[in-house]
mmCIF file of C-alpha atoms in Angstrom:
data_model
loop_
_atom_site.group_PDB
_atom_site.id
_atom_site.type_symbol
_atom_site.label_atom_id
_atom_site.label_comp_id
_atom_site.label_asym_id
_atom_site.label_seq_id
_atom_site.Cartn_x
_atom_site.Cartn_y
_atom_site.Cartn_z
ATOM 1 C CA MET A 1 14.632 -24.859 -74.563
ATOM 2 C CA ASP A 2 11.925 -23.898 -77.053
ATOM 3 C CA ALA A 3 8.563 -22.329 -76.204
ATOM 4 C CA ASP A 4 6.568 -25.550 -76.346
ATOM 5 C CA SER A 5 8.911 -27.235 -73.935
ATOM 6 C CA ARG A 6 8.613 -24.320 -71.488
ATOM 7 C CA ILE A 7 4.806 -24.506 -71.720
ATOM 8 C CA LEU A 8 4.706 -28.242 -71.090
ATOM 9 C CA ARG A 9 7.112 -27.876 -68.206
ATOM 10 C CA ALA A 10 5.032 -25.074 -66.638
ATOM 11 C CA LEU A 11 1.850 -27.169 -67.074
ATOM 12 C CA ALA A 12 3.433 -30.173 -65.388
ATOM 13 C CA GLN A 13 4.712 -28.063 -62.485
ATOM 14 C CA PHE A 14 1.320 -26.422 -62.000
ATOM 15 C CA LEU A 15 -0.577 -29.703 -61.948
ATOM 16 C CA ASP A 16 1.887 -31.033 -59.352
ATOM 17 C CA LEU A 17 2.056 -27.780 -57.316
ATOM 18 C CA GLN A 18 2.195 -28.164 -53.501
ATOM 19 C CA GLN A 19 2.215 -25.500 -50.809
ATOM 20 C CA GLY A 20 4.657 -27.317 -48.549
ATOM 21 C CA LYS A 21 6.229 -25.029 -45.918
ATOM 22 C CA HIS A 22 5.393 -21.816 -47.793
ATOM 23 C CA ASP A 23 2.610 -19.484 -46.738
ATOM 24 C CA VAL A 24 -0.514 -18.991 -48.849
ATOM 25 C CA HIS A 25 0.817 -15.795 -50.415
ATOM 26 C CA ALA A 26 4.006 -17.431 -51.724
ATOM 27 C CA TYR A 27 2.035 -20.478 -52.879
ATOM 28 C CA ALA A 28 -0.453 -18.274 -54.740
ATOM 29 C CA GLN A 29 2.327 -16.269 -56.425
ATOM 30 C CA ARG A 30 3.911 -19.506 -57.658
ATOM 31 C CA ALA A 31 0.571 -20.695 -59.087
ATOM 32 C CA ARG A 32 0.035 -17.402 -60.898
ATOM 33 C CA TYR A 33 3.492 -17.524 -62.424
ATOM 34 C CA LEU A 34 3.071 -21.046 -63.777
ATOM 35 C CA VAL A 35 -0.387 -20.292 -65.191
ATOM 36 C CA SER A 36 0.947 -17.180 -66.941
ATOM 37 C CA ASN A 37 3.539 -19.332 -68.760
ATOM 38 C CA ILE A 38 0.874 -21.589 -70.249
ATOM 39 C CA VAL A 39 -0.039 -19.450 -73.259
ATOM 40 C CA THR A 40 -0.858 -22.260 -75.653
ATOM 41 C CA ASN A 41 -3.945 -24.310 -74.806
ATOM 42 C CA PRO A 42 -4.642 -22.492 -71.503
ATOM 43 C CA ILE A 43 -6.104 -24.436 -68.624
ATOM 44 C CA ASP A 44 -9.788 -23.948 -67.823
ATOM 45 C CA GLU A 45 -10.787 -22.236 -64.561
ATOM 46 C CA ALA A 46 -12.248 -25.357 -62.959
ATOM 47 C CA THR A 47 -8.954 -27.221 -63.376
ATOM 48 C CA LYS A 48 -7.032 -24.244 -62.023
ATOM 49 C CA VAL A 49 -9.254 -24.030 -58.925
ATOM 50 C CA VAL A 50 -9.143 -27.756 -58.192
ATOM 51 C CA THR A 51 -5.366 -27.899 -58.711
ATOM 52 C CA PHE A 52 -4.824 -24.886 -56.439
ATOM 53 C CA MET A 53 -7.062 -26.212 -53.643
ATOM 54 C CA LYS A 54 -5.596 -29.711 -53.854
ATOM 55 C CA GLY A 55 -2.046 -28.363 -53.449
ATOM 56 C CA LEU A 56 -2.893 -26.453 -50.261
ATOM 57 C CA ARG A 57 -1.528 -27.755 -46.983
ATOM 58 C CA ASP A 58 -4.055 -29.664 -44.900
ATOM 59 C CA GLY A 59 -5.599 -27.347 -42.362
ATOM 60 C CA PRO A 60 -8.322 -24.776 -41.752
ATOM 61 C CA VAL A 61 -7.523 -22.778 -44.938
ATOM 62 C CA LYS A 62 -7.936 -25.801 -47.199
ATOM 63 C CA THR A 63 -11.117 -26.867 -45.382
ATOM 64 C CA TYR A 64 -12.575 -23.373 -45.672
ATOM 65 C CA LEU A 65 -11.755 -23.171 -49.392
ATOM 66 C CA PHE A 66 -13.363 -26.529 -50.161
ATOM 67 C CA ARG A 67 -16.472 -25.402 -48.284
ATOM 68 C CA LYS A 68 -16.703 -22.187 -50.316
ATOM 69 C CA TYR A 69 -15.491 -23.733 -53.579
ATOM 70 C CA PRO A 70 -14.819 -20.525 -55.570
ATOM 71 C CA GLY A 71 -15.395 -20.371 -59.345
ATOM 72 C CA THR A 72 -12.059 -18.840 -60.422
ATOM 73 C CA LEU A 73 -8.406 -19.146 -59.470
ATOM 74 C CA GLU A 74 -8.207 -15.502 -58.369
ATOM 75 C CA ALA A 75 -11.262 -15.944 -56.147
ATOM 76 C CA ALA A 76 -9.680 -19.036 -54.597
ATOM 77 C CA ILE A 77 -6.432 -17.154 -53.986
ATOM 78 C CA THR A 78 -8.279 -14.199 -52.402
ATOM 79 C CA LEU A 79 -10.360 -16.393 -50.071
ATOM 80 C CA SER A 80 -7.373 -18.472 -48.986
ATOM 81 C CA MET A 81 -5.275 -15.392 -48.176
ATOM 82 C CA GLN A 82 -8.125 -13.798 -46.198
ATOM 83 C CA GLU A 83 -8.650 -16.955 -44.182
ATOM 84 C CA GLU A 84 -4.954 -17.258 -43.393
ATOM 85 C CA PHE A 85 -4.863 -13.619 -42.245
ATOM 86 C CA SER A 86 -7.864 -14.164 -39.954
ATOM 87 C CA LEU A 87 -6.244 -17.225 -38.397
ATOM 88 C CA ARG A 88 -3.025 -15.323 -37.719
ATOM 89 C CA GLN A 89 -4.890 -12.477 -36.035
ATOM 90 C CA ALA A 90 -6.851 -14.866 -33.847
ATOM 91 C CA LYS A 91 -3.667 -16.667 -32.797
ATOM 92 C CA LEU A 92 -1.927 -13.356 -32.079
ATOM 93 C CA HIS A 93 -4.700 -12.165 -29.763
ATOM 94 C CA ALA A 94 -4.806 -15.540 -28.034
ATOM 95 C CA ASN A 95 -1.077 -15.394 -27.244
ATOM 96 C CA VAL A 96 -1.169 -11.876 -25.773
ATOM 97 C CA PRO A 97 -0.832 -12.214 -21.980
ATOM 98 C CA ARG A 98 -3.765 -10.762 -20.139
ATOM 99 C CA PRO A 99 -3.163 -8.632 -17.072
ATOM 100 C CA MET A 100 -3.702 -10.452 -13.835
ATOM 101 C CA PRO A 101 -6.660 -9.177 -11.825
ATOM 102 C CA ARG A 102 -5.670 -7.218 -8.791
ATOM 103 C CA PRO A 103 -6.420 -9.013 -5.531
ATOM 104 C CA VAL A 104 -9.266 -7.593 -3.523
ATOM 105 C CA MET A 105 -8.047 -6.513 -0.113
ATOM 106 C CA LYS A 106 -10.493 -7.687 2.519
ATOM 107 C CA PRO A 107 -10.521 -6.023 5.921
ATOM 108 C CA SER A 108 -8.803 -8.212 8.475
ATOM 109 C CA GLY A 109 -10.165 -8.988 11.894
ATOM 110 C CA GLY A 110 -7.149 -7.509 13.656
ATOM 111 C CA PRO A 111 -7.128 -4.488 15.952
ATOM 112 C CA LYS A 112 -8.059 -1.165 14.436
ATOM 113 C CA PRO A 113 -6.251 2.087 15.197
ATOM 114 C CA MET A 114 -7.742 3.804 18.239
ATOM 115 C CA ASP A 115 -9.166 7.282 17.847
ATOM 116 C CA VAL A 116 -7.176 9.373 20.296
ATOM 117 C CA SER A 117 -8.605 12.732 19.287
ATOM 118 C CA SER A 118 -10.982 12.868 22.255
ATOM 119 C CA ALA A 119 -8.294 11.734 24.681
ATOM 120 C CA THR A 120 -5.876 14.354 23.384
ATOM 121 C CA ALA A 121 -8.473 17.077 23.704
ATOM 122 C CA ALA A 122 -9.315 16.008 27.251
ATOM 123 C CA GLY A 123 -5.651 15.938 28.197
ATOM 124 C CA SER A 124 -5.089 19.417 26.802
ATOM 125 C CA GLN A 125 -8.089 20.765 28.684
ATOM 126 C CA GLN A 126 -6.888 19.193 31.914
ATOM 127 C CA ARG A 127 -3.441 20.714 31.532
ATOM 128 C CA ARG A 128 -4.916 24.158 30.899
ATOM 129 C CA GLY A 129 -7.282 24.003 33.909
ATOM 130 C CA SER A 130 -6.544 24.190 37.649
ATOM 131 C CA THR A 131 -6.811 21.406 40.235
ATOM 132 C CA ASN A 132 -7.191 21.526 44.023
ATOM 133 C CA VAL A 133 -4.667 19.357 45.887
ATOM 134 C CA ARG A 134 -5.099 18.606 49.619
ATOM 135 C CA CYS A 135 -2.088 17.885 51.773
ATOM 136 C CA PHE A 136 -2.714 14.879 54.015
ATOM 137 C CA ARG A 137 -0.083 16.021 56.499
ATOM 138 C CA CYS A 138 -1.155 19.578 57.230
ATOM 139 C CA GLU A 139 -4.655 19.293 55.713
ATOM 140 C CA THR A 140 -4.031 22.359 53.586
ATOM 141 C CA THR A 141 -5.743 22.687 50.199
ATOM 142 C CA ILE A 142 -3.554 24.163 47.463
ATOM 143 C CA THR A 143 -4.751 25.148 43.990
ATOM 144 C CA THR A 144 -2.358 23.943 41.301
ATOM 145 C CA PRO A 145 -0.452 24.904 39.341
ATOM 146 C CA VAL A 146 1.399 26.830 42.042
ATOM 147 C CA SER A 147 4.941 28.147 42.009
ATOM 148 C CA ALA A 148 7.597 26.848 44.400
ATOM 149 C CA GLN A 149 7.999 30.332 45.954
ATOM 150 C CA ARG A 150 4.320 30.596 46.895
ATOM 151 C CA LEU A 151 4.350 27.074 48.320
ATOM 152 C CA CYS A 152 7.370 27.862 50.534
ATOM 153 C CA MET A 153 5.772 31.098 51.772
ATOM 154 C CA ARG A 154 2.572 29.228 52.643
ATOM 155 C CA THR A 155 4.541 26.588 54.567
ATOM 156 C CA ARG A 156 6.525 29.135 56.599
ATOM 157 C CA GLY A 157 3.334 30.985 57.480
ATOM 158 C CA ASP A 158 1.652 27.817 58.702
ATOM 159 C CA VAL A 159 4.596 27.012 60.963
ATOM 160 C CA THR A 160 4.514 30.516 62.460
ATOM 161 C CA ILE A 161 0.771 30.287 63.124
ATOM 162 C CA LEU A 162 1.231 26.890 64.763
ATOM 163 C CA LEU A 163 3.920 28.192 67.087
ATOM 164 C CA ARG A 164 1.886 31.208 68.135
ATOM 165 C CA GLU A 165 -1.247 29.116 68.714
ATOM 166 C CA TYR A 166 0.294 26.970 71.455
ATOM 167 C CA LYS A 167 1.546 29.745 73.777
ATOM 168 C CA ASP A 168 1.519 27.506 76.801
ATOM 169 C CA VAL A 169 4.148 25.352 75.169
ATOM 170 C CA LEU A 170 6.138 28.048 73.363
ATOM 171 C CA PRO A 171 5.528 31.503 74.954
ATOM 172 C CA ASP A 172 6.706 34.728 73.349
ATOM 173 C CA ASP A 173 9.632 35.058 75.798
ATOM 174 C CA ILE A 174 10.851 31.606 75.005
ATOM 175 C CA LEU A 175 14.393 32.809 74.481
ATOM 176 C CA ALA A 176 14.624 34.386 77.954
ATOM 177 C CA GLY A 177 13.109 31.397 79.726
ATOM 178 C CA LEU A 178 15.419 28.798 78.311
ATOM 179 C CA PRO A 179 18.133 27.502 80.627
ATOM 180 C CA GLN A 180 21.712 28.385 80.050
ATOM 181 C CA ASP A 181 23.536 26.468 77.401
ATOM 182 C CA LYS A 182 25.534 23.835 79.224
ATOM 183 C CA GLY A 183 26.411 21.786 76.165
ATOM 184 C CA VAL A 184 23.169 19.819 76.324
ATOM 185 C CA GLN A 185 21.007 19.676 73.197
ATOM 186 C CA HIS A 186 17.383 20.559 74.050
ATOM 187 C CA GLU A 187 14.633 18.994 71.967
ATOM 188 C CA ILE A 188 10.888 19.663 72.084
ATOM 189 C CA GLY A 189 8.241 17.437 70.497
ATOM 190 C CA LEU A 190 5.135 19.428 69.588
ATOM 191 C CA VAL A 191 2.776 16.928 68.012
ATOM 192 C CA PRO A 192 3.149 13.161 68.062
ATOM 193 C CA GLY A 193 4.481 11.977 64.740
ATOM 194 C CA MET A 194 6.050 15.310 63.759
ATOM 195 C CA GLU A 195 9.769 15.935 63.383
ATOM 196 C CA VAL A 196 11.459 17.036 66.603
ATOM 197 C CA LEU A 197 12.484 20.720 66.657
ATOM 198 C CA HIS A 198 15.840 21.660 68.122
ATOM 199 C CA ASP A 199 16.230 24.811 70.144
ATOM 200 C CA ALA A 200 17.911 26.659 67.286
ATOM 201 C CA ALA A 201 15.031 25.895 64.962
ATOM 202 C CA VAL A 202 12.494 26.989 67.571
ATOM 203 C CA ALA A 203 14.267 30.282 68.083
ATOM 204 C CA THR A 204 14.350 30.945 64.380
ATOM 205 C CA ALA A 205 10.642 30.146 63.998
ATOM 206 C CA ALA A 206 9.717 32.405 66.916
ATOM 207 C CA ARG A 207 11.349 35.394 65.272
#
């Protein structure tokens, strides 16, 4: 194919140029290549601009370019590529998922934890202190805490004092005055409601 045929073919392809499924950059590179092959009787800038804008795919880039209407082919290519880049950036930011806001925790109306600091302190103080306890049986007041040994000594002493107080019932020579043991169990009730003392227990308490 001779040079004139190549020029006519390039001119026909340029005048019928369409963007199709290509991006603006590939479409612009194709337009530049065809224009560079038209060396004889070059096309004027107005025809280049109109042909380039007409071949763009319908959309925001083509609308923007017709609104600006640049004076040269290179200006039209630059504006169209900038507009396409801006649209891609806007779409990219729109598709980025935004973090979900954290739910605000509202205080519920349920029971709140009880402050037990004062109760614990009071309990500790009560355990450390002493308490007076009165016996409803013998009407004796005992200061607690008290050891088991001291309590037993106090009880034995009270029994001894009780036996010595009622001498008319239990005299000192109680052992000599008792009748001879004839196999009969002797029992003496001191105070109504109290446990009955056997003769062996009375003798032991008298000592």
